[in-house]
Short mmCIF file of C-alpha atoms and ligand atoms in Angstrom, two decimals:
data_model
loop_
_atom_site.label_atom_id
_atom_site.label_comp_id
_atom_site.label_asym_id
_atom_site.label_seq_id
_atom_site.Cartn_x
_atom_site.Cartn_y
_atom_site.Cartn_z
CA MET A 1 4.12 9.27 10.10
CA ALA A 2 2.38 6.61 8.07
CA ILE A 3 2.77 3.11 6.74
CA LEU A 4 2.39 2.73 3.00
CA VAL A 5 0.59 -0.47 2.15
CA THR A 6 1.02 -1.43 -1.54
CA GLY A 7 -1.64 -3.86 -2.68
CA GLY A 8 -3.69 -2.88 0.36
CA ALA A 9 -7.01 -3.32 -1.40
CA GLY A 10 -6.30 -7.07 -1.93
CA TYR A 11 -7.08 -10.06 0.24
CA ILE A 12 -4.19 -10.04 2.73
CA GLY A 13 -3.60 -6.30 2.39
CA SER A 14 -7.17 -5.31 3.41
CA HIS A 15 -7.04 -7.51 6.51
CA THR A 16 -3.63 -6.07 7.42
CA VAL A 17 -4.93 -2.53 7.11
CA VAL A 18 -7.60 -3.41 9.72
CA GLU A 19 -4.97 -4.69 12.13
CA LEU A 20 -2.71 -1.71 11.49
CA GLN A 21 -5.48 0.74 12.15
CA ASN A 22 -6.54 -1.18 15.22
CA ALA A 23 -2.93 -0.88 16.44
CA ASP A 24 -3.20 2.90 15.87
CA TYR A 25 -0.91 3.10 12.88
CA ASP A 26 -1.65 5.72 10.22
CA VAL A 27 -2.02 3.89 6.94
CA VAL A 28 -1.90 4.95 3.31
CA VAL A 29 -2.93 2.39 0.66
CA LEU A 30 -1.62 2.25 -2.94
CA ASP A 31 -3.16 -0.20 -5.35
CA ASN A 32 -3.85 -0.29 -9.05
CA LEU A 33 -7.00 -2.41 -8.41
CA SER A 34 -5.87 -4.91 -11.08
CA ASN A 35 -7.03 -7.72 -8.79
CA SER A 36 -9.21 -5.96 -6.24
CA SER A 37 -11.90 -3.46 -5.61
CA GLU A 38 -11.85 -0.17 -3.75
CA LYS A 39 -14.96 -1.47 -1.98
CA SER A 40 -12.66 -3.57 0.24
CA LEU A 41 -11.25 -0.34 1.67
CA LYS A 42 -14.74 1.07 2.23
CA ARG A 43 -15.49 -2.03 4.17
CA VAL A 44 -12.26 -1.67 6.17
CA GLU A 45 -13.42 1.84 7.08
CA ARG A 46 -16.70 0.38 8.32
CA ILE A 47 -14.80 -2.12 10.47
CA THR A 48 -12.26 0.26 12.01
CA GLY A 49 -14.30 3.52 11.92
CA LYS A 50 -11.23 5.27 10.45
CA PRO A 51 -10.68 6.63 6.96
CA VAL A 52 -8.27 4.79 4.69
CA PRO A 53 -6.34 7.25 2.48
CA PHE A 54 -6.14 5.63 -0.95
CA TYR A 55 -4.05 6.21 -4.11
CA ARG A 56 -5.05 4.35 -7.19
CA ALA A 57 -1.65 3.91 -8.71
CA ASP A 58 0.74 1.34 -10.16
CA ILE A 59 4.05 0.39 -8.58
CA LEU A 60 5.50 0.58 -12.11
CA ASP A 61 4.66 4.29 -12.23
CA LYS A 62 7.63 5.97 -10.63
CA ALA A 63 6.15 9.47 -10.86
CA ALA A 64 2.99 8.35 -9.08
CA LEU A 65 5.05 6.67 -6.34
CA ASP A 66 7.15 9.81 -5.95
CA ARG A 67 3.96 11.91 -5.47
CA VAL A 68 2.85 9.65 -2.66
CA PHE A 69 6.21 9.79 -0.86
CA GLU A 70 6.29 13.58 -1.33
CA LYS A 71 2.82 14.10 0.02
CA GLU A 72 2.71 11.55 2.86
CA ASN A 73 5.15 11.15 5.67
CA ILE A 74 5.89 7.49 5.03
CA THR A 75 8.24 5.69 7.42
CA ALA A 76 7.83 2.09 6.22
CA VAL A 77 6.28 0.16 3.37
CA ILE A 78 4.39 -3.13 3.61
CA HIS A 79 4.64 -4.41 0.06
CA PHE A 80 1.84 -6.77 -0.95
CA ALA A 81 1.34 -5.47 -4.53
CA GLY A 82 1.97 -8.20 -7.09
CA LEU A 83 0.41 -10.68 -9.42
CA LYS A 84 -0.03 -14.09 -7.78
CA ALA A 85 -1.81 -16.59 -10.00
CA VAL A 86 0.54 -19.50 -10.50
CA GLN A 87 -0.90 -20.95 -13.72
CA GLU A 88 -1.30 -17.52 -15.28
CA SER A 89 2.36 -16.83 -14.60
CA VAL A 90 3.34 -19.86 -16.71
CA ARG A 91 1.42 -18.39 -19.64
CA LYS A 92 2.49 -14.80 -19.07
CA PRO A 93 6.01 -14.87 -17.64
CA TRP A 94 6.98 -11.44 -18.94
CA GLU A 95 3.95 -9.83 -17.31
CA TYR A 96 4.80 -11.46 -13.97
CA TYR A 97 8.48 -10.61 -14.00
CA ASN A 98 7.72 -7.03 -15.13
CA ASN A 99 4.93 -6.35 -12.66
CA ASN A 100 6.50 -8.06 -9.63
CA ILE A 101 10.19 -7.45 -10.17
CA THR A 102 10.33 -4.24 -12.17
CA GLY A 103 7.45 -2.94 -10.02
CA THR A 104 9.37 -3.69 -6.78
CA LEU A 105 12.59 -2.18 -8.19
CA THR A 106 10.68 0.93 -9.05
CA LEU A 107 9.15 1.07 -5.58
CA ILE A 108 12.61 0.63 -3.99
CA GLN A 109 14.02 3.41 -6.16
CA SER A 110 11.30 5.79 -5.09
CA MET A 111 11.73 4.72 -1.45
CA ARG A 112 15.44 5.40 -1.33
CA GLU A 113 15.11 8.69 -3.11
CA HIS A 114 12.77 9.70 -0.31
CA GLY A 115 14.91 8.26 2.48
CA VAL A 116 12.46 5.43 3.33
CA LYS A 117 14.46 2.29 3.95
CA ASN A 118 12.06 0.04 5.82
CA ILE A 119 10.18 -2.68 3.96
CA ILE A 120 8.12 -5.76 4.80
CA PHE A 121 7.82 -7.98 1.79
CA SER A 122 5.16 -10.58 1.05
CA SER A 123 7.14 -13.71 0.28
CA SER A 124 5.79 -17.21 0.08
CA ALA A 125 6.32 -20.80 1.15
CA THR A 126 6.69 -21.43 -2.57
CA VAL A 127 10.37 -20.30 -2.29
CA TYR A 128 11.15 -23.63 -0.61
CA GLY A 129 10.29 -25.53 -3.81
CA THR A 130 9.89 -29.21 -3.00
CA PRO A 131 11.29 -29.38 0.53
CA ALA A 132 13.39 -32.42 1.36
CA GLN A 133 11.97 -32.36 4.93
CA VAL A 134 9.01 -30.86 6.69
CA PRO A 135 8.40 -28.76 8.67
CA VAL A 136 10.56 -26.19 6.89
CA THR A 137 12.61 -23.72 8.93
CA GLU A 138 13.88 -20.45 7.58
CA GLU A 139 17.23 -22.14 7.26
CA THR A 140 15.84 -24.83 4.97
CA PRO A 141 17.53 -24.16 1.60
CA LYS A 142 15.36 -22.42 -0.97
CA GLY A 143 14.47 -24.72 -3.81
CA ALA A 144 13.73 -24.63 -7.50
CA CYS A 145 10.39 -22.96 -8.13
CA THR A 146 8.01 -24.60 -10.53
CA ASN A 147 6.62 -21.44 -12.06
CA PRO A 148 7.51 -17.81 -12.87
CA TYR A 149 5.33 -16.48 -9.99
CA GLY A 150 7.40 -18.44 -7.49
CA TRP A 151 10.62 -17.23 -9.08
CA THR A 152 9.51 -13.63 -8.72
CA LYS A 153 9.24 -14.20 -4.96
CA SER A 154 12.54 -16.06 -4.73
CA MET A 155 14.36 -13.43 -6.83
CA LEU A 156 12.83 -10.51 -4.97
CA GLU A 157 13.96 -12.02 -1.68
CA GLN A 158 17.51 -12.07 -3.09
CA ILE A 159 17.25 -8.54 -4.48
CA LEU A 160 16.00 -7.17 -1.14
CA GLN A 161 18.74 -9.03 0.78
CA ASP A 162 21.40 -7.64 -1.52
CA ILE A 163 20.06 -4.13 -1.10
CA GLN A 164 20.10 -4.48 2.65
CA TYR A 165 23.63 -5.92 2.57
CA ALA A 166 24.95 -2.98 0.56
CA ASP A 167 23.25 -0.31 2.70
CA ARG A 168 22.78 -1.30 6.36
CA GLU A 169 20.39 1.58 6.89
CA TRP A 170 17.77 -0.71 5.33
CA ASN A 171 15.48 -2.87 7.40
CA VAL A 172 14.07 -5.73 5.32
CA ILE A 173 11.63 -8.25 6.65
CA LEU A 174 10.74 -11.16 4.41
CA LEU A 175 7.56 -12.86 5.50
CA ARG A 176 7.04 -16.26 3.95
CA TYR A 177 3.30 -16.89 4.08
CA PHE A 178 2.00 -20.43 3.97
CA ASN A 179 -1.65 -20.84 2.91
CA PRO A 180 -3.81 -17.94 4.03
CA ILE A 181 -7.55 -18.68 4.43
CA GLY A 182 -10.42 -17.30 6.49
CA ALA A 183 -11.69 -13.76 6.63
CA HIS A 184 -12.40 -10.98 9.10
CA LYS A 185 -15.09 -12.04 11.67
CA SER A 186 -17.44 -9.36 10.40
CA GLY A 187 -17.81 -11.13 7.05
CA LEU A 188 -17.32 -7.70 5.43
CA ILE A 189 -13.93 -8.38 3.84
CA GLY A 190 -12.49 -11.60 2.41
CA GLU A 191 -10.91 -13.27 -0.56
CA ASP A 192 -12.53 -12.39 -3.89
CA PRO A 193 -10.66 -14.08 -6.72
CA SER A 194 -11.48 -13.10 -10.29
CA GLY A 195 -12.51 -15.98 -12.57
CA ILE A 196 -12.05 -19.57 -11.57
CA PRO A 197 -10.31 -19.76 -8.19
CA ASN A 198 -6.86 -21.34 -8.25
CA ASN A 199 -6.68 -21.88 -4.54
CA LEU A 200 -8.47 -24.51 -2.54
CA MET A 201 -10.51 -22.53 -0.06
CA PRO A 202 -12.14 -20.05 -2.43
CA TYR A 203 -12.96 -22.94 -4.73
CA ILE A 204 -14.67 -24.79 -1.80
CA THR A 205 -16.63 -21.69 -0.75
CA GLN A 206 -17.80 -21.11 -4.37
CA VAL A 207 -19.00 -24.71 -4.53
CA ALA A 208 -20.80 -24.19 -1.23
CA VAL A 209 -22.49 -21.05 -2.42
CA GLY A 210 -23.62 -22.78 -5.62
CA LYS A 211 -21.36 -20.99 -8.09
CA ARG A 212 -19.43 -24.13 -9.01
CA GLU A 213 -20.76 -27.67 -9.23
CA GLU A 214 -18.03 -29.67 -7.60
CA LEU A 215 -14.49 -29.50 -6.39
CA GLY A 216 -11.70 -31.32 -8.20
CA VAL A 217 -9.22 -32.88 -5.76
CA PHE A 218 -5.86 -32.77 -7.56
CA GLY A 219 -4.46 -36.23 -6.84
CA ASP A 220 -5.07 -38.76 -4.07
CA ASP A 221 -1.96 -40.88 -4.66
CA TYR A 222 0.60 -38.76 -2.91
CA PRO A 223 2.77 -40.32 -0.17
CA THR A 224 0.63 -38.79 2.60
CA PRO A 225 -1.76 -40.50 5.06
CA ASP A 226 -4.86 -39.97 2.89
CA GLY A 227 -3.04 -39.54 -0.43
CA THR A 228 -3.89 -35.82 -0.81
CA CYS A 229 -1.42 -32.94 -0.45
CA ILE A 230 -0.66 -31.38 2.89
CA ARG A 231 -0.42 -27.65 3.45
CA ASP A 232 -0.22 -25.22 6.37
CA TYR A 233 -3.44 -23.25 6.34
CA VAL A 234 -3.20 -20.03 8.39
CA HIS A 235 -5.93 -17.52 9.23
CA VAL A 236 -5.60 -14.27 7.33
CA MET A 237 -6.16 -12.25 10.50
CA ASP A 238 -3.24 -14.08 12.10
CA LEU A 239 -1.10 -13.17 9.10
CA ALA A 240 -2.27 -9.57 9.40
CA ALA A 241 -1.21 -9.53 13.05
CA GLY A 242 2.18 -10.88 11.95
CA HIS A 243 2.70 -7.68 9.95
CA VAL A 244 2.08 -5.48 12.96
CA LYS A 245 4.67 -7.55 14.88
CA ALA A 246 7.08 -7.21 11.94
CA LEU A 247 6.69 -3.42 12.04
CA LYS A 248 7.68 -3.46 15.72
CA LYS A 249 10.75 -5.45 14.68
CA ILE A 250 11.62 -2.77 12.09
CA GLU A 251 11.28 -0.11 14.80
CA GLU A 252 14.14 -1.94 16.59
CA ASN A 253 16.38 -1.55 13.50
CA ALA A 254 16.44 -5.27 12.89
CA GLY A 255 18.35 -5.29 9.61
CA LEU A 256 17.46 -8.35 7.54
CA CYS A 257 14.96 -10.88 9.01
CA ILE A 258 13.14 -13.78 7.44
CA TYR A 259 10.10 -15.45 9.03
CA ASN A 260 7.76 -18.25 8.19
CA LEU A 261 4.14 -17.32 8.93
CA GLY A 262 2.10 -20.48 9.28
CA THR A 263 0.55 -22.51 12.07
CA GLY A 264 3.13 -25.30 12.15
CA LYS A 265 0.37 -27.82 11.45
CA GLY A 266 -0.21 -29.57 8.09
CA SER A 267 -3.66 -30.52 6.85
CA SER A 268 -4.62 -32.55 3.81
CA VAL A 269 -7.04 -31.48 1.09
CA LEU A 270 -9.58 -34.04 2.37
CA GLU A 271 -9.18 -32.71 5.92
CA VAL A 272 -9.93 -29.21 4.70
CA ILE A 273 -13.07 -30.39 2.87
CA HIS A 274 -14.28 -32.32 5.92
CA SER A 275 -13.56 -29.41 8.28
CA PHE A 276 -15.51 -27.14 6.04
CA GLU A 277 -18.45 -29.55 5.97
CA GLU A 278 -18.41 -29.87 9.76
CA ALA A 279 -18.12 -26.12 10.28
CA THR A 280 -20.96 -25.22 7.93
CA GLY A 281 -23.19 -28.30 7.60
CA ILE A 282 -22.80 -28.00 3.81
CA ARG A 283 -21.70 -31.00 1.79
CA ILE A 284 -18.98 -30.32 -0.75
CA PRO A 285 -19.27 -32.63 -3.73
CA TYR A 286 -15.82 -33.51 -5.10
CA SER A 287 -14.14 -35.90 -7.49
CA VAL A 288 -10.53 -36.91 -7.69
CA LYS A 289 -8.65 -35.46 -10.66
CA PRO A 290 -5.12 -35.95 -11.88
CA ARG A 291 -2.31 -34.31 -9.97
CA ARG A 292 -1.80 -30.62 -10.68
CA GLU A 293 1.56 -29.90 -12.24
CA GLY A 294 4.03 -28.34 -9.84
CA ASP A 295 2.21 -29.32 -6.61
CA VAL A 296 4.48 -30.45 -3.79
CA PRO A 297 3.15 -33.37 -1.71
CA GLU A 298 3.73 -31.75 1.65
CA ASN A 299 4.72 -28.34 3.00
CA TYR A 300 4.25 -26.87 6.38
CA ALA A 301 6.14 -24.47 8.53
CA ASN A 302 8.29 -24.57 11.56
CA VAL A 303 7.11 -21.35 13.22
CA GLU A 304 9.41 -21.17 16.20
CA LYS A 305 11.51 -18.32 14.85
CA ALA A 306 8.55 -15.93 14.45
CA TYR A 307 7.48 -16.75 18.00
CA ARG A 308 10.99 -16.35 19.41
CA GLU A 309 11.85 -13.12 17.63
CA LEU A 310 8.51 -11.47 16.95
CA GLY A 311 6.37 -12.91 19.68
CA TRP A 312 4.00 -13.96 16.95
CA LYS A 313 1.95 -17.15 16.96
CA ALA A 314 -1.17 -17.98 15.02
CA GLN A 315 -4.11 -17.61 17.45
CA CYS A 316 -6.92 -19.20 15.45
CA PRO A 317 -7.70 -22.52 17.12
CA GLY A 318 -8.06 -24.61 14.00
CA LEU A 319 -9.27 -25.39 10.50
CA LYS A 320 -12.96 -25.51 11.43
CA GLU A 321 -12.97 -21.91 12.65
CA MET A 322 -10.99 -20.77 9.57
CA CYS A 323 -13.52 -22.52 7.34
CA ALA A 324 -16.45 -20.92 9.23
CA ASP A 325 -14.88 -17.50 8.70
CA SER A 326 -14.28 -18.10 4.97
CA TRP A 327 -17.88 -19.21 4.66
CA ARG A 328 -19.28 -16.23 6.54
CA TRP A 329 -17.61 -13.90 4.04
CA GLN A 330 -18.66 -15.93 0.99
CA SER A 331 -22.23 -16.50 2.13
CA GLN A 332 -22.76 -12.82 2.98
CA ASN A 333 -21.13 -11.80 -0.31
CA PRO A 334 -21.90 -14.51 -2.93
CA ASN A 335 -20.36 -12.34 -5.63
CA GLY A 336 -17.55 -10.98 -3.55
CA TYR A 337 -17.24 -7.24 -3.97
CA GLY A 338 -19.13 -7.44 -7.26
CA GLU A 339 -22.79 -6.53 -7.59
P1 NAD B 401 -4.34 -10.01 -4.00
O1 NAD B 401 -4.27 -10.15 -5.49
O2 NAD B 401 -5.64 -10.02 -3.35
O3 NAD B 401 -3.58 -8.62 -3.57
C1 NAD B 401 -2.55 -8.07 -4.35
C2 NAD B 401 -2.92 -6.64 -4.65
O4 NAD B 401 -1.89 -5.99 -5.41
C3 NAD B 401 -4.20 -6.52 -5.45
O5 NAD B 401 -5.07 -5.60 -4.79
C4 NAD B 401 -3.73 -5.89 -6.81
O6 NAD B 401 -4.69 -5.06 -7.38
C5 NAD B 401 -2.46 -5.18 -6.40
N1 NAD B 401 -1.50 -5.03 -7.46
C6 NAD B 401 -1.00 -5.97 -8.32
N2 NAD B 401 -0.11 -5.44 -9.13
C7 NAD B 401 -0.02 -4.13 -8.79
C8 NAD B 401 0.76 -3.06 -9.33
N3 NAD B 401 1.57 -3.18 -10.36
N4 NAD B 401 0.60 -1.82 -8.79
C9 NAD B 401 -0.23 -1.65 -7.73
N5 NAD B 401 -0.99 -2.61 -7.19
C10 NAD B 401 -0.85 -3.87 -7.78
O7 NAD B 401 -3.34 -11.06 -3.36
P2 NAD B 401 -3.13 -11.48 -1.86
O8 NAD B 401 -3.53 -12.90 -1.71
O9 NAD B 401 -3.67 -10.47 -0.95
O10 NAD B 401 -1.55 -11.47 -1.81
C11 NAD B 401 -0.83 -10.36 -1.35
C12 NAD B 401 0.66 -10.61 -1.50
O11 NAD B 401 1.00 -11.82 -0.76
C13 NAD B 401 1.07 -10.92 -2.92
O12 NAD B 401 2.36 -10.36 -3.12
C14 NAD B 401 1.14 -12.41 -3.00
O13 NAD B 401 2.07 -12.88 -3.97
C15 NAD B 401 1.64 -12.75 -1.61
N6 NAD B 401 1.26 -14.11 -1.20
C16 NAD B 401 0.01 -14.51 -1.24
C17 NAD B 401 -0.33 -15.81 -0.84
C18 NAD B 401 -1.75 -16.30 -0.97
O14 NAD B 401 -1.91 -17.52 -0.97
N7 NAD B 401 -2.75 -15.47 -1.06
C19 NAD B 401 0.66 -16.68 -0.35
C20 NAD B 401 1.94 -16.19 -0.29
C21 NAD B 401 2.26 -14.89 -0.69
C1 WQD B 402 -3.73 -26.29 -1.86
C2 WQD B 402 -3.98 -27.79 -2.07
C3 WQD B 402 -3.89 -28.45 -4.38
C4 WQD B 402 -7.47 -26.28 -5.63
C5 WQD B 402 -0.49 -21.82 -3.95
C6 WQD B 402 0.71 -21.21 -4.63
C7 WQD B 402 1.66 -20.70 -3.62
C8 WQD B 402 0.97 -19.79 -2.61
C9 WQD B 402 -0.30 -20.36 -2.06
C10 WQD B 402 1.27 -17.51 -3.17
C11 WQD B 402 -3.05 -28.38 -3.14
C12 WQD B 402 -5.27 -28.66 -3.84
C13 WQD B 402 -6.44 -26.81 -4.90
C14 WQD B 402 -8.45 -27.16 -6.17
C15 WQD B 402 -7.33 -29.00 -5.12
N1 WQD B 402 0.56 -18.55 -3.17
N2 WQD B 402 -6.36 -28.13 -4.64
N3 WQD B 402 -8.31 -28.49 -5.86
O1 WQD B 402 -0.74 -25.03 -4.06
O2 WQD B 402 -0.18 -24.71 -1.63
O3 WQD B 402 -0.03 -22.83 -3.09
O4 WQD B 402 -1.10 -20.84 -3.16
O5 WQD B 402 2.42 -17.45 -2.87
O6 WQD B 402 2.66 -20.04 -4.32
O7 WQD B 402 1.37 -22.20 -5.40
O8 WQD B 402 -2.28 -23.69 -2.54
O9 WQD B 402 -4.73 -23.41 -2.41
O10 WQD B 402 -3.62 -23.74 -4.70
O11 WQD B 402 -3.75 -25.66 -3.08
O12 WQD B 402 -7.24 -30.19 -4.87
O13 WQD B 402 -9.34 -26.74 -6.90
O14 WQD B 402 -5.29 -27.95 -2.59
O15 WQD B 402 -3.57 -29.50 -5.23
O16 WQD B 402 -2.74 -29.66 -2.73
P1 WQD B 402 -0.78 -24.18 -2.88
P2 WQD B 402 -3.65 -24.06 -3.24
#
């Protein structure tokens, strides 16, 4: 009996594989390495002391998926595989809809042909669009997304819900991640974006390590206390632990469940910069730039449902510790998994 982790070589996937193996689950990883390196899995093996069976394959490749389900005794799928760069998705909508939506439909087809009807899906806070009120609960209406990437998450949530409605043998858990940052304490695995980072934390760590000159802060005239946008930054190891809890929920035949995974606390861009500086003693030069198109002023989670139903709560004490962990990874691996 094993858990198939699609996209398991990526940032959140690799950390989740650690937590799964630590919880004594057998894990099989499938990834096409389009945005990751197999080295992450070698590092996971160093951390857990267990082998990570790996298939280099694409979720669009039905025959390859079928081979995995035929060979391995898969009971549930944790589905991370997908493209996730917001700006790129605006330029390449077809590629995003095809990879994320056709890929997931192909995965589901292979799953049901092999009698596997348990899935945990990586959704995102982006499905709330611009929330009318914060913190958002799972009952907060989904909103209009501002980019094709966000729509793939929103549409895939709907597709998975409809599949579960039509066939109640399915257990579908939609996890809406807020803003994952941090890295495993060992500094062996972490976030390794290709090209210029889109997200705040990897940009900050690349400035700190000397790969970028300064950080651009996208807007300081938002209706927030310091004028910069507010997000819910959550430690990636906490997210990983959330997947283990979600698997337990699936084992109870939970049907359809939706959970926010965040800390419940919002932090501004300037607060993140200052926490990083305090945690590391490194000054982050920055200048204020125009607002980034599509940014929402404020989004953070109400996390009571995940606590009530999964017994999950973010354990990391705060931003400073998350920053220290992001920095340990970046400073030990200035070029990520590259040479
Ligand atoms: P990541 O890019 O590090 O991991 C995704 C992995 O999927 C990569 O290893 C990539 O090679 C693989 N992949 C992509 N397309 C594939 C395909 N067609 N076949 C097989 N493998 C494929 O990203 P991440 O940050 O670890 O995100 C994991 C999931 O969580 C994604 O679905 C992402 O959309 C979602 N998510 C991420 C965030 C975030 O801020 N990082 C927030 C919310 C949701
Ligand atoms: C956080 C804050 C930026 C970079 C994105 C996706 C979302 C989800 C998480 C997957 C914002 C500011 C950033 C920089 C900056 N991903 N910023 N300078 O925007 O909450 O969400 O990642 O699902 O779908 O949209 O996260 O890390 O990009 O930005 O000032 O160089 O940092 O404006 O306020 P975001 P982020």
